[in-house]
């Protein structure tokens, strides 16, 4: 074993280790979450997506003039070079949407004409939703769906994602879910973005790395995995057997558990309420009852609460969005948080380069290839 003298050993997965000061957001074990000091429930009740994104990026709620300029900047920069769609199309219909977006963002890094860091960031923030919404259809050979000229960020994204016409309440719910997905302190993808930013690589490189990290089922991929699980479970009456069988097979229940929240995830709680309302309005509460039944089983057995992905997934499902687009939606929103982290890292930069303890073999002698 070789340890650098004076190096500090930290728990696996950096659990419980604070790696940076941040002013952007904070989640706590008691189930609280604040963005720039504002409780998430208050933002969900009162703020628009654009207001929240401005707050997350710049630290203050915008004035009317600031909000209008910010929203129109996002809209103006959403026009995406057709060469990016060509590259996405060339990946073919079997490509995973999150890989398609990551390839698109990488391509943007070479194609985009933006010069300043701030313009590059706004370009990525606005184009990420266009890439996300088209990450399934364009590789399948369909024409890109572009953002319409009316409505806010959330409305435009929803209309690109599904031809189904949502009602006012559904649109409001979708915007809340995007607000919840926007930011979550030192989650795996934001940490990844900060590692890349700390090398002073550009925002395209950082956002591509963020997307790579988001893909996994332990992070952003969980909303798709949770929906696939709910579709397999099918019926509220099956909840007991389904959970039993999942544990017997040694598998995890997707959409449950969190590194920080041990009692409840405040975003999941709010989403559960919205899902219940949506179910009531439709006169069909089977999916809601299924979610609730599995949640109760899980709590009884393991005292592990559901996370945001568990309740965002059925909301997207009722909105008529195809399952492989769920993680892309997460990306379309989280990119605003990533850029806030990028800026915070660069402003007070110190290269992120940890140490490690060598536990491999020592004292070996090279043997020529003929003698091995
Ligand atoms: N289903 C079943 N058991 C779970 C579980 C789940 N979804 N999440 C955690 N557990 C159990 C673990 O098996 C472990 O049990 P053990 O101590 O008996 O081995 C214990 O709870 C601690 O879990 P661990 O995976 O070590 O916690 P973590 O903080 O490292 O991981 C997650 C957090 C999110 C990665 C983990 O809860 C998970 O894999 N959840 C499913 C994927 C998911 O929904 N991800 C989205 C996160 S927002």
mmCIF file of C-alpha atoms and ligand atoms in Angstrom:
data_model
loop_
_atom_site.group_PDB
_atom_site.id
_atom_site.type_symbol
_atom_site.label_atom_id
_atom_site.label_comp_id
_atom_site.label_asym_id
_atom_site.label_seq_id
_atom_site.Cartn_x
_atom_site.Cartn_y
_atom_site.Cartn_z
ATOM 1 C CA UNK A 1 0.000 0.000 0.000
ATOM 2 C CA UNK A 2 1.244 3.485 -0.796
ATOM 3 C CA UNK A 3 -0.389 6.488 0.799
ATOM 4 C CA UNK A 4 0.689 10.065 0.224
ATOM 5 C CA UNK A 5 1.863 11.423 3.599
ATOM 6 C CA UNK A 6 -0.814 13.685 5.042
ATOM 7 C CA UNK A 7 -3.542 12.521 2.631
ATOM 8 C CA UNK A 8 -7.038 12.281 4.114
ATOM 9 C CA UNK A 9 -9.025 9.111 3.466
ATOM 10 C CA UNK A 10 -12.713 9.745 2.733
ATOM 11 C CA UNK A 11 -15.725 7.377 2.714
ATOM 12 C CA UNK A 12 -16.492 5.463 -0.481
ATOM 13 C CA UNK A 13 -18.593 7.411 -2.937
ATOM 14 C CA UNK A 14 -17.565 10.595 -1.058
ATOM 15 C CA UNK A 15 -20.656 10.040 1.128
ATOM 16 C CA UNK A 16 -20.891 12.759 3.759
ATOM 17 C CA UNK A 17 -17.870 14.651 2.387
ATOM 18 C CA UNK A 18 -18.313 18.342 1.579
ATOM 19 C CA UNK A 19 -16.122 18.964 -1.475
ATOM 20 C CA UNK A 20 -16.939 22.620 -2.055
ATOM 21 C CA UNK A 21 -18.692 25.713 -0.765
ATOM 22 C CA UNK A 22 -21.694 26.589 -2.904
ATOM 23 C CA UNK A 23 -24.303 29.352 -2.957
ATOM 24 C CA UNK A 24 -26.533 27.647 -5.507
ATOM 25 C CA UNK A 25 -28.683 25.119 -3.619
ATOM 26 C CA UNK A 26 -28.824 22.769 -0.658
ATOM 27 C CA UNK A 27 -30.709 19.564 0.040
ATOM 28 C CA UNK A 28 -30.851 18.261 3.617
ATOM 29 C CA UNK A 29 -31.628 14.970 5.319
ATOM 30 C CA UNK A 30 -34.771 16.447 6.924
ATOM 31 C CA UNK A 31 -36.347 16.750 3.465
ATOM 32 C CA UNK A 32 -35.652 20.422 2.821
ATOM 33 C CA UNK A 33 -34.331 21.854 -0.426
ATOM 34 C CA UNK A 34 -33.488 25.472 -1.162
ATOM 35 C CA UNK A 35 -32.407 27.151 -4.391
ATOM 36 C CA UNK A 36 -30.386 30.274 -3.557
ATOM 37 C CA UNK A 37 -32.136 30.355 -0.166
ATOM 38 C CA UNK A 38 -35.718 29.965 -1.458
ATOM 39 C CA UNK A 39 -37.604 26.821 -0.320
ATOM 40 C CA UNK A 40 -38.484 24.565 -3.236
ATOM 41 C CA UNK A 41 -42.180 24.430 -2.286
ATOM 42 C CA UNK A 42 -42.422 28.219 -2.528
ATOM 43 C CA UNK A 43 -40.749 28.298 -5.937
ATOM 44 C CA UNK A 44 -43.001 25.459 -7.115
ATOM 45 C CA UNK A 45 -46.089 27.350 -5.965
ATOM 46 C CA UNK A 46 -45.168 30.773 -7.312
ATOM 47 C CA UNK A 47 -42.319 30.860 -9.829
ATOM 48 C CA UNK A 48 -42.033 30.133 -13.533
ATOM 49 C CA UNK A 49 -39.295 27.945 -15.000
ATOM 50 C CA UNK A 50 -37.483 30.970 -16.446
ATOM 51 C CA UNK A 51 -37.627 32.900 -13.149
ATOM 52 C CA UNK A 52 -36.199 29.895 -11.328
ATOM 53 C CA UNK A 53 -33.494 29.367 -13.949
ATOM 54 C CA UNK A 54 -32.477 33.021 -13.666
ATOM 55 C CA UNK A 55 -32.371 32.684 -9.883
ATOM 56 C CA UNK A 56 -30.262 29.526 -10.032
ATOM 57 C CA UNK A 57 -27.847 31.062 -12.540
ATOM 58 C CA UNK A 58 -27.498 34.578 -11.152
ATOM 59 C CA UNK A 59 -28.463 34.314 -7.481
ATOM 60 C CA UNK A 60 -31.437 36.729 -7.460
ATOM 61 C CA UNK A 61 -35.003 36.666 -8.735
ATOM 62 C CA UNK A 62 -35.189 38.752 -11.935
ATOM 63 C CA UNK A 63 -36.989 42.067 -12.402
ATOM 64 C CA UNK A 64 -39.597 42.120 -15.186
ATOM 65 C CA UNK A 65 -37.032 43.569 -17.642
ATOM 66 C CA UNK A 66 -34.358 41.027 -16.685
ATOM 67 C CA UNK A 67 -36.825 38.161 -17.017
ATOM 68 C CA UNK A 68 -38.020 39.270 -20.463
ATOM 69 C CA UNK A 69 -34.444 39.651 -21.713
ATOM 70 C CA UNK A 70 -33.452 36.259 -20.264
ATOM 71 C CA UNK A 71 -36.480 34.445 -21.719
ATOM 72 C CA UNK A 72 -36.054 35.996 -25.156
ATOM 73 C CA UNK A 73 -32.301 35.212 -25.099
ATOM 74 C CA UNK A 74 -33.110 31.549 -24.531
ATOM 75 C CA UNK A 75 -35.694 31.587 -27.301
ATOM 76 C CA UNK A 76 -33.381 33.361 -29.792
ATOM 77 C CA UNK A 77 -30.482 31.000 -29.249
ATOM 78 C CA UNK A 78 -32.576 27.849 -29.641
ATOM 79 C CA UNK A 79 -32.078 27.875 -33.430
ATOM 80 C CA UNK A 80 -29.836 24.876 -34.003
ATOM 81 C CA UNK A 81 -27.451 24.414 -36.923
ATOM 82 C CA UNK A 82 -28.833 21.669 -39.244
ATOM 83 C CA UNK A 83 -25.413 19.994 -39.202
ATOM 84 C CA UNK A 84 -26.058 19.062 -35.561
ATOM 85 C CA UNK A 85 -29.296 17.295 -36.586
ATOM 86 C CA UNK A 86 -27.408 15.557 -39.411
ATOM 87 C CA UNK A 87 -24.901 14.172 -36.917
ATOM 88 C CA UNK A 88 -27.727 13.047 -34.615
ATOM 89 C CA UNK A 89 -29.521 11.413 -37.561
ATOM 90 C CA UNK A 90 -26.388 9.527 -38.565
ATOM 91 C CA UNK A 91 -26.473 7.641 -35.238
ATOM 92 C CA UNK A 92 -29.564 5.700 -36.340
ATOM 93 C CA UNK A 93 -32.800 4.695 -34.656
ATOM 94 C CA UNK A 94 -31.207 2.296 -32.150
ATOM 95 C CA UNK A 95 -29.123 5.012 -30.505
ATOM 96 C CA UNK A 96 -30.025 5.860 -26.936
ATOM 97 C CA UNK A 97 -31.469 9.384 -26.744
ATOM 98 C CA UNK A 98 -29.111 10.534 -23.991
ATOM 99 C CA UNK A 99 -26.142 9.455 -26.152
ATOM 100 C CA UNK A 100 -27.670 11.327 -29.061
ATOM 101 C CA UNK A 101 -27.920 14.543 -27.039
ATOM 102 C CA UNK A 102 -24.375 14.148 -25.746
ATOM 103 C CA UNK A 103 -23.126 13.740 -29.313
ATOM 104 C CA UNK A 104 -25.163 16.799 -30.315
ATOM 105 C CA UNK A 105 -23.689 18.936 -27.538
ATOM 106 C CA UNK A 106 -20.169 17.774 -28.459
ATOM 107 C CA UNK A 107 -20.851 18.730 -32.082
ATOM 108 C CA UNK A 108 -22.158 22.124 -30.966
ATOM 109 C CA UNK A 109 -18.791 22.723 -29.317
ATOM 110 C CA UNK A 110 -17.212 22.734 -32.778
ATOM 111 C CA UNK A 111 -20.078 24.255 -34.771
ATOM 112 C CA UNK A 112 -21.480 26.976 -32.505
ATOM 113 C CA UNK A 113 -20.375 30.500 -33.367
ATOM 114 C CA UNK A 114 -20.766 31.957 -29.867
ATOM 115 C CA UNK A 115 -17.689 33.740 -28.603
ATOM 116 C CA UNK A 116 -18.110 34.710 -24.937
ATOM 117 C CA UNK A 117 -18.461 32.120 -22.178
ATOM 118 C CA UNK A 118 -21.858 33.568 -21.222
ATOM 119 C CA UNK A 119 -23.148 33.306 -24.812
ATOM 120 C CA UNK A 120 -21.854 29.745 -25.102
ATOM 121 C CA UNK A 121 -23.712 28.886 -21.883
ATOM 122 C CA UNK A 122 -26.983 30.467 -23.037
ATOM 123 C CA UNK A 123 -26.617 28.632 -26.346
ATOM 124 C CA UNK A 124 -26.218 25.262 -24.584
ATOM 125 C CA UNK A 125 -29.094 26.004 -22.183
ATOM 126 C CA UNK A 126 -31.500 26.864 -24.999
ATOM 127 C CA UNK A 127 -30.409 24.204 -27.474
ATOM 128 C CA UNK A 128 -30.337 21.366 -24.921
ATOM 129 C CA UNK A 129 -34.167 21.320 -24.886
ATOM 130 C CA UNK A 130 -34.266 21.172 -28.705
ATOM 131 C CA UNK A 131 -31.728 18.340 -28.767
ATOM 132 C CA UNK A 132 -33.585 16.529 -25.963
ATOM 133 C CA UNK A 133 -36.969 16.741 -27.673
ATOM 134 C CA UNK A 134 -35.461 15.494 -30.938
ATOM 135 C CA UNK A 135 -33.161 12.836 -29.522
ATOM 136 C CA UNK A 136 -35.586 10.038 -30.410
ATOM 137 C CA UNK A 137 -37.239 11.293 -33.590
ATOM 138 C CA UNK A 138 -34.243 12.623 -35.544
ATOM 139 C CA UNK A 139 -32.142 9.414 -35.313
ATOM 140 C CA UNK A 140 -35.302 7.556 -36.423
ATOM 141 C CA UNK A 141 -35.204 9.633 -39.600
ATOM 142 C CA UNK A 142 -38.082 11.977 -38.719
ATOM 143 C CA UNK A 143 -37.956 15.740 -39.211
ATOM 144 C CA UNK A 144 -36.830 17.805 -36.181
ATOM 145 C CA UNK A 145 -39.606 19.393 -34.147
ATOM 146 C CA UNK A 146 -38.669 22.982 -33.405
ATOM 147 C CA UNK A 147 -39.832 25.180 -30.534
ATOM 148 C CA UNK A 148 -43.010 27.120 -31.303
ATOM 149 C CA UNK A 149 -43.124 30.889 -31.143
ATOM 150 C CA UNK A 150 -45.550 31.119 -28.240
ATOM 151 C CA UNK A 151 -45.453 30.077 -24.610
ATOM 152 C CA UNK A 152 -42.657 29.785 -22.107
ATOM 153 C CA UNK A 153 -39.743 27.356 -21.973
ATOM 154 C CA UNK A 154 -41.796 24.524 -20.455
ATOM 155 C CA UNK A 155 -44.706 24.873 -22.914
ATOM 156 C CA UNK A 156 -42.383 24.908 -25.887
ATOM 157 C CA UNK A 157 -40.504 21.863 -24.659
ATOM 158 C CA UNK A 158 -43.707 19.935 -23.955
ATOM 159 C CA UNK A 159 -45.091 20.690 -27.424
ATOM 160 C CA UNK A 160 -41.855 19.412 -28.994
ATOM 161 C CA UNK A 161 -41.974 16.244 -26.889
ATOM 162 C CA UNK A 162 -45.495 15.103 -27.654
ATOM 163 C CA UNK A 163 -48.235 15.969 -30.142
ATOM 164 C CA UNK A 164 -50.814 15.414 -27.396
ATOM 165 C CA UNK A 165 -52.434 18.717 -26.361
ATOM 166 C CA UNK A 166 -51.984 19.197 -22.590
ATOM 167 C CA UNK A 167 -54.540 21.155 -20.549
ATOM 168 C CA UNK A 168 -53.604 24.144 -18.350
ATOM 169 C CA UNK A 169 -53.127 22.058 -15.207
ATOM 170 C CA UNK A 170 -50.964 19.481 -16.979
ATOM 171 C CA UNK A 171 -48.778 22.228 -18.445
ATOM 172 C CA UNK A 172 -48.433 23.767 -14.996
ATOM 173 C CA UNK A 173 -47.417 20.391 -13.538
ATOM 174 C CA UNK A 174 -44.845 19.793 -16.289
ATOM 175 C CA UNK A 175 -43.266 23.168 -15.528
ATOM 176 C CA UNK A 176 -43.088 22.262 -11.790
ATOM 177 C CA UNK A 177 -41.322 18.987 -12.601
ATOM 178 C CA UNK A 178 -38.791 20.891 -14.713
ATOM 179 C CA UNK A 179 -38.206 23.273 -11.800
ATOM 180 C CA UNK A 180 -37.498 20.265 -9.553
ATOM 181 C CA UNK A 181 -35.079 18.763 -12.055
ATOM 182 C CA UNK A 182 -33.122 21.985 -12.486
ATOM 183 C CA UNK A 183 -30.705 21.831 -9.600
ATOM 184 C CA UNK A 184 -29.667 19.626 -6.695
ATOM 185 C CA UNK A 185 -26.383 20.688 -5.089
ATOM 186 C CA UNK A 186 -23.474 18.232 -5.436
ATOM 187 C CA UNK A 187 -25.233 15.470 -7.383
ATOM 188 C CA UNK A 188 -23.065 13.221 -9.572
ATOM 189 C CA UNK A 189 -23.532 15.143 -12.841
ATOM 190 C CA UNK A 190 -23.025 18.613 -11.311
ATOM 191 C CA UNK A 191 -19.882 17.349 -9.598
ATOM 192 C CA UNK A 192 -18.732 15.962 -12.965
ATOM 193 C CA UNK A 193 -19.374 19.358 -14.559
ATOM 194 C CA UNK A 194 -17.324 21.021 -11.818
ATOM 195 C CA UNK A 195 -14.426 18.599 -12.320
ATOM 196 C CA UNK A 196 -14.338 19.462 -16.028
ATOM 197 C CA UNK A 197 -14.796 23.205 -15.339
ATOM 198 C CA UNK A 198 -11.886 23.073 -12.901
ATOM 199 C CA UNK A 199 -9.574 22.163 -15.803
ATOM 200 C CA UNK A 200 -10.843 25.357 -17.526
ATOM 201 C CA UNK A 201 -12.333 23.350 -20.411
ATOM 202 C CA UNK A 202 -15.228 25.122 -22.178
ATOM 203 C CA UNK A 203 -18.930 24.770 -21.214
ATOM 204 C CA UNK A 204 -19.631 22.357 -24.121
ATOM 205 C CA UNK A 205 -17.054 19.928 -22.728
ATOM 206 C CA UNK A 206 -18.518 20.314 -19.238
ATOM 207 C CA UNK A 207 -22.115 19.811 -20.428
ATOM 208 C CA UNK A 208 -21.134 16.702 -22.459
ATOM 209 C CA UNK A 209 -19.493 15.261 -19.363
ATOM 210 C CA UNK A 210 -22.580 16.132 -17.313
ATOM 211 C CA UNK A 211 -24.727 14.217 -19.804
ATOM 212 C CA UNK A 212 -22.441 11.194 -19.607
ATOM 213 C CA UNK A 213 -22.831 11.161 -15.850
ATOM 214 C CA UNK A 214 -26.589 11.705 -16.013
ATOM 215 C CA UNK A 215 -27.121 8.629 -18.184
ATOM 216 C CA UNK A 216 -26.702 6.005 -15.474
ATOM 217 C CA UNK A 217 -29.725 4.429 -13.751
ATOM 218 C CA UNK A 218 -28.393 5.478 -10.344
ATOM 219 C CA UNK A 219 -28.751 9.113 -11.446
ATOM 220 C CA UNK A 220 -30.772 10.566 -14.374
ATOM 221 C CA UNK A 221 -31.553 7.214 -15.948
ATOM 222 C CA UNK A 222 -33.684 6.371 -12.901
ATOM 223 C CA UNK A 223 -36.864 8.064 -14.195
ATOM 224 C CA UNK A 224 -36.958 5.766 -17.235
ATOM 225 C CA UNK A 225 -36.074 2.730 -15.130
ATOM 226 C CA UNK A 226 -38.827 3.648 -12.644
ATOM 227 C CA UNK A 227 -41.447 3.891 -15.399
ATOM 228 C CA UNK A 228 -40.379 0.583 -16.922
ATOM 229 C CA UNK A 229 -40.703 -0.938 -13.465
ATOM 230 C CA UNK A 230 -44.202 0.516 -12.962
ATOM 231 C CA UNK A 231 -45.262 -0.807 -16.366
ATOM 232 C CA UNK A 232 -43.999 -4.264 -15.379
ATOM 233 C CA UNK A 233 -45.813 -4.119 -12.033
ATOM 234 C CA UNK A 234 -49.021 -3.124 -13.915
ATOM 235 C CA UNK A 235 -51.616 -3.260 -11.181
ATOM 236 C CA UNK A 236 -51.901 -1.875 -7.613
ATOM 237 C CA UNK A 237 -53.067 -5.317 -6.510
ATOM 238 C CA UNK A 238 -49.698 -6.757 -7.673
ATOM 239 C CA UNK A 239 -47.603 -4.404 -5.520
ATOM 240 C CA UNK A 240 -46.873 -6.866 -2.714
ATOM 241 C CA UNK A 241 -45.818 -9.739 -5.009
ATOM 242 C CA UNK A 242 -43.893 -7.398 -7.272
ATOM 243 C CA UNK A 243 -41.782 -5.927 -4.470
ATOM 244 C CA UNK A 244 -41.275 -9.374 -2.970
ATOM 245 C CA UNK A 245 -40.063 -10.771 -6.311
ATOM 246 C CA UNK A 246 -37.760 -7.789 -6.957
ATOM 247 C CA UNK A 247 -36.008 -8.265 -3.617
ATOM 248 C CA UNK A 248 -35.835 -12.046 -4.066
ATOM 249 C CA UNK A 249 -33.983 -11.450 -7.330
ATOM 250 C CA UNK A 250 -31.587 -9.144 -5.436
ATOM 251 C CA UNK A 251 -32.608 -6.086 -7.461
ATOM 252 C CA UNK A 252 -33.283 -2.536 -6.326
ATOM 253 C CA UNK A 253 -36.605 -0.773 -6.716
ATOM 254 C CA UNK A 254 -35.918 2.038 -9.154
ATOM 255 C CA UNK A 255 -36.951 5.529 -8.092
ATOM 256 C CA UNK A 256 -36.319 4.810 -4.398
ATOM 257 C CA UNK A 257 -33.522 5.900 -2.125
ATOM 258 C CA UNK A 258 -31.296 8.940 -2.015
ATOM 259 C CA UNK A 259 -27.869 9.823 -0.721
ATOM 260 C CA UNK A 260 -29.224 12.849 1.203
ATOM 261 C CA UNK A 261 -32.975 12.376 1.800
ATOM 262 C CA UNK A 262 -33.670 9.569 4.235
ATOM 263 C CA UNK A 263 -37.198 10.499 5.383
ATOM 264 C CA UNK A 264 -38.674 11.994 2.220
ATOM 265 C CA UNK A 265 -37.723 13.792 -0.964
ATOM 266 C CA UNK A 266 -39.710 17.078 -0.977
ATOM 267 C CA UNK A 267 -39.897 17.054 -4.768
ATOM 268 C CA UNK A 268 -41.359 13.543 -4.818
ATOM 269 C CA UNK A 269 -43.951 14.553 -2.227
ATOM 270 C CA UNK A 270 -45.105 17.507 -4.336
ATOM 271 C CA UNK A 271 -45.123 15.415 -7.523
ATOM 272 C CA UNK A 272 -47.181 12.734 -5.813
ATOM 273 C CA UNK A 273 -49.801 15.394 -5.039
ATOM 274 C CA UNK A 274 -49.805 16.589 -8.663
ATOM 275 C CA UNK A 275 -50.107 13.010 -9.934
ATOM 276 C CA UNK A 276 -53.078 12.469 -7.619
ATOM 277 C CA UNK A 277 -54.763 15.597 -9.032
ATOM 278 C CA UNK A 278 -54.071 14.508 -12.605
ATOM 279 C CA UNK A 279 -55.557 11.086 -11.849
ATOM 280 C CA UNK A 280 -58.670 12.661 -10.315
ATOM 281 C CA UNK A 281 -59.213 14.939 -13.290
ATOM 282 C CA UNK A 282 -58.956 11.960 -15.652
ATOM 283 C CA UNK A 283 -61.242 9.769 -13.553
ATOM 284 C CA UNK A 284 -58.606 7.009 -13.643
ATOM 285 C CA UNK A 285 -56.389 6.600 -10.609
ATOM 286 C CA UNK A 286 -54.893 3.160 -11.302
ATOM 287 C CA UNK A 287 -51.375 4.421 -11.978
ATOM 288 C CA UNK A 288 -51.519 6.655 -8.900
ATOM 289 C CA UNK A 289 -52.693 3.766 -6.743
ATOM 290 C CA UNK A 290 -49.953 1.516 -8.141
ATOM 291 C CA UNK A 291 -47.274 4.097 -7.254
ATOM 292 C CA UNK A 292 -48.750 4.547 -3.798
ATOM 293 C CA UNK A 293 -49.004 0.790 -3.163
ATOM 294 C CA UNK A 294 -45.348 0.143 -4.105
ATOM 295 C CA UNK A 295 -44.270 3.149 -2.020
ATOM 296 C CA UNK A 296 -46.131 1.723 1.019
ATOM 297 C CA UNK A 297 -44.592 -1.740 0.522
ATOM 298 C CA UNK A 298 -41.103 -0.239 0.276
ATOM 299 C CA UNK A 299 -41.559 1.902 3.370
ATOM 300 C CA UNK A 300 -42.897 -1.016 5.383
ATOM 301 C CA UNK A 301 -39.961 -3.220 4.433
ATOM 302 C CA UNK A 302 -36.987 -0.909 4.195
ATOM 303 C CA UNK A 303 -38.055 2.565 5.312
ATOM 304 C CA UNK A 304 -36.695 3.914 2.014
ATOM 305 C CA UNK A 305 -38.715 6.785 0.501
ATOM 306 C CA UNK A 306 -39.362 7.440 -3.199
ATOM 307 C CA UNK A 307 -37.302 10.094 -4.962
ATOM 308 C CA UNK A 308 -38.271 12.655 -7.607
ATOM 309 C CA UNK A 309 -37.749 10.205 -10.473
ATOM 310 C CA UNK A 310 -40.368 7.834 -9.096
ATOM 311 C CA UNK A 311 -43.164 10.408 -9.290
ATOM 312 C CA UNK A 312 -41.894 12.422 -12.274
ATOM 313 C CA UNK A 313 -42.005 9.299 -14.454
ATOM 314 C CA UNK A 314 -45.773 8.603 -14.189
ATOM 315 C CA UNK A 315 -46.468 12.316 -14.708
ATOM 316 C CA UNK A 316 -44.529 12.209 -17.987
ATOM 317 C CA UNK A 317 -46.360 8.997 -18.856
ATOM 318 C CA UNK A 318 -49.789 10.585 -18.387
ATOM 319 C CA UNK A 319 -48.627 13.545 -20.481
ATOM 320 C CA UNK A 320 -48.105 11.086 -23.344
ATOM 321 C CA UNK A 321 -44.306 11.346 -23.513
ATOM 322 C CA UNK A 322 -42.349 8.299 -24.723
ATOM 323 C CA UNK A 323 -40.309 6.705 -21.931
ATOM 324 C CA UNK A 324 -36.837 7.071 -23.580
ATOM 325 C CA UNK A 325 -37.336 10.850 -23.478
ATOM 326 C CA UNK A 326 -37.580 11.064 -19.682
ATOM 327 C CA UNK A 327 -33.839 11.344 -19.000
ATOM 328 C CA UNK A 328 -33.457 13.847 -21.877
ATOM 329 C CA UNK A 329 -36.120 16.009 -20.164
ATOM 330 C CA UNK A 330 -34.050 15.884 -16.979
ATOM 331 C CA UNK A 331 -31.044 17.079 -19.024
ATOM 332 C CA UNK A 332 -33.018 19.917 -20.652
ATOM 333 C CA UNK A 333 -33.682 21.331 -17.197
ATOM 334 C CA UNK A 334 -30.554 20.336 -15.254
ATOM 335 C CA UNK A 335 -28.319 22.106 -17.782
ATOM 336 C CA UNK A 336 -29.228 25.406 -16.080
ATOM 337 C CA UNK A 337 -27.938 24.047 -12.774
ATOM 338 C CA UNK A 338 -24.833 22.695 -14.510
ATOM 339 C CA UNK A 339 -24.011 26.104 -15.931
ATOM 340 C CA UNK A 340 -24.473 27.700 -12.499
ATOM 341 C CA UNK A 341 -21.978 25.154 -11.133
ATOM 342 C CA UNK A 342 -19.628 25.751 -14.056
ATOM 343 C CA UNK A 343 -19.560 29.473 -13.288
ATOM 344 C CA UNK A 344 -19.198 29.038 -9.549
ATOM 345 C CA UNK A 345 -16.314 26.618 -10.057
ATOM 346 C CA UNK A 346 -14.478 28.847 -12.537
ATOM 347 C CA UNK A 347 -14.982 31.970 -10.408
ATOM 348 C CA UNK A 348 -13.206 30.451 -7.416
ATOM 349 C CA UNK A 349 -11.226 27.838 -9.269
ATOM 350 C CA UNK A 350 -8.934 25.233 -7.845
ATOM 351 C CA UNK A 351 -8.164 22.227 -10.039
ATOM 352 C CA UNK A 352 -10.103 19.221 -8.723
ATOM 353 C CA UNK A 353 -7.466 16.556 -8.537
ATOM 354 C CA UNK A 354 -7.815 14.234 -5.557
ATOM 355 C CA UNK A 355 -5.328 11.677 -4.349
ATOM 356 C CA UNK A 356 -5.685 7.902 -3.980
ATOM 357 C CA UNK A 357 -4.264 5.111 -1.874
ATOM 358 C CA UNK A 358 -2.358 2.536 -3.919
ATOM 359 C CA UNK A 359 -3.294 -0.997 -2.831
ATOM 360 C CA UNK A 360 -1.939 -2.857 -5.866
ATOM 361 C CA UNK A 361 1.143 -5.087 -5.990
ATOM 362 C CA UNK A 362 4.662 -3.744 -5.497
ATOM 363 C CA UNK A 363 8.212 -4.842 -6.282
ATOM 364 C CA UNK A 364 7.421 -6.671 -9.526
ATOM 365 C CA UNK A 365 10.055 -7.198 -12.229
ATOM 366 C CA UNK A 366 9.434 -6.856 -15.938
ATOM 367 C CA UNK A 367 9.418 -10.207 -17.801
ATOM 368 C CA UNK A 368 9.891 -10.114 -21.570
ATOM 369 C CA UNK A 369 6.859 -11.097 -23.666
ATOM 370 C CA UNK A 370 8.447 -14.343 -24.864
ATOM 371 C CA UNK A 371 8.837 -15.563 -21.302
ATOM 372 C CA UNK A 372 5.295 -14.824 -20.045
HETATM 373 N N1 LIG B 1 -34.084 -0.440 -3.649
HETATM 374 C C1 LIG B 1 -33.717 -1.350 -2.717
HETATM 375 N N2 LIG B 1 -32.789 -1.098 -1.773
HETATM 376 C C2 LIG B 1 -32.204 0.114 -1.781
HETATM 377 C C3 LIG B 1 -32.547 1.092 -2.718
HETATM 378 C C4 LIG B 1 -33.521 0.783 -3.686
HETATM 379 N N3 LIG B 1 -33.887 1.674 -4.603
HETATM 380 N N4 LIG B 1 -31.807 2.194 -2.479
HETATM 381 C C5 LIG B 1 -31.032 1.911 -1.432
HETATM 382 N N5 LIG B 1 -31.272 0.658 -1.016
HETATM 383 C C6 LIG B 1 -30.605 -0.027 0.108
HETATM 384 C C7 LIG B 1 -29.253 -0.558 -0.366
HETATM 385 O O1 LIG B 1 -29.367 -1.843 -0.894
HETATM 386 C C8 LIG B 1 -28.450 -0.496 0.890
HETATM 387 O O2 LIG B 1 -28.809 -1.583 1.683
HETATM 388 P P1 LIG B 1 -27.694 -2.365 2.546
HETATM 389 O O3 LIG B 1 -27.159 -1.323 3.507
HETATM 390 O O4 LIG B 1 -28.472 -3.461 3.182
HETATM 391 O O5 LIG B 1 -26.660 -2.824 1.565
HETATM 392 C C9 LIG B 1 -28.979 0.737 1.607
HETATM 393 O O6 LIG B 1 -30.315 0.927 1.115
HETATM 394 C C10 LIG B 1 -28.152 1.988 1.296
HETATM 395 O O7 LIG B 1 -28.145 2.186 -0.111
HETATM 396 P P2 LIG B 1 -26.918 2.685 -0.931
HETATM 397 O O8 LIG B 1 -27.089 2.257 -2.346
HETATM 398 O O9 LIG B 1 -25.642 2.308 -0.250
HETATM 399 O O10 LIG B 1 -27.126 4.253 -0.790
HETATM 400 P P3 LIG B 1 -26.421 5.355 -1.627
HETATM 401 O O11 LIG B 1 -26.588 6.625 -0.901
HETATM 402 O O12 LIG B 1 -25.042 4.943 -2.017
HETATM 403 O O13 LIG B 1 -27.271 5.331 -2.997
HETATM 404 C C11 LIG B 1 -28.959 5.606 -4.598
HETATM 405 C C12 LIG B 1 -28.331 6.139 -3.286
HETATM 406 C C13 LIG B 1 -29.871 6.661 -5.134
HETATM 407 C C14 LIG B 1 -27.866 5.322 -5.625
HETATM 408 C C15 LIG B 1 -29.705 4.300 -4.296
HETATM 409 O O14 LIG B 1 -30.719 4.580 -3.361
HETATM 410 C C16 LIG B 1 -30.306 3.676 -5.565
HETATM 411 O O15 LIG B 1 -29.615 2.926 -6.246
HETATM 412 N N6 LIG B 1 -31.600 3.980 -5.873
HETATM 413 C C17 LIG B 1 -32.210 3.459 -7.076
HETATM 414 C C18 LIG B 1 -31.857 4.332 -8.268
HETATM 415 C C19 LIG B 1 -32.506 5.692 -8.175
HETATM 416 O O16 LIG B 1 -33.690 5.816 -7.958
HETATM 417 N N7 LIG B 1 -31.702 6.726 -8.444
HETATM 418 C C20 LIG B 1 -32.159 8.104 -8.452
HETATM 419 C C21 LIG B 1 -31.575 8.878 -7.342
HETATM 420 S S1 LIG B 1 -32.270 10.483 -7.222
#
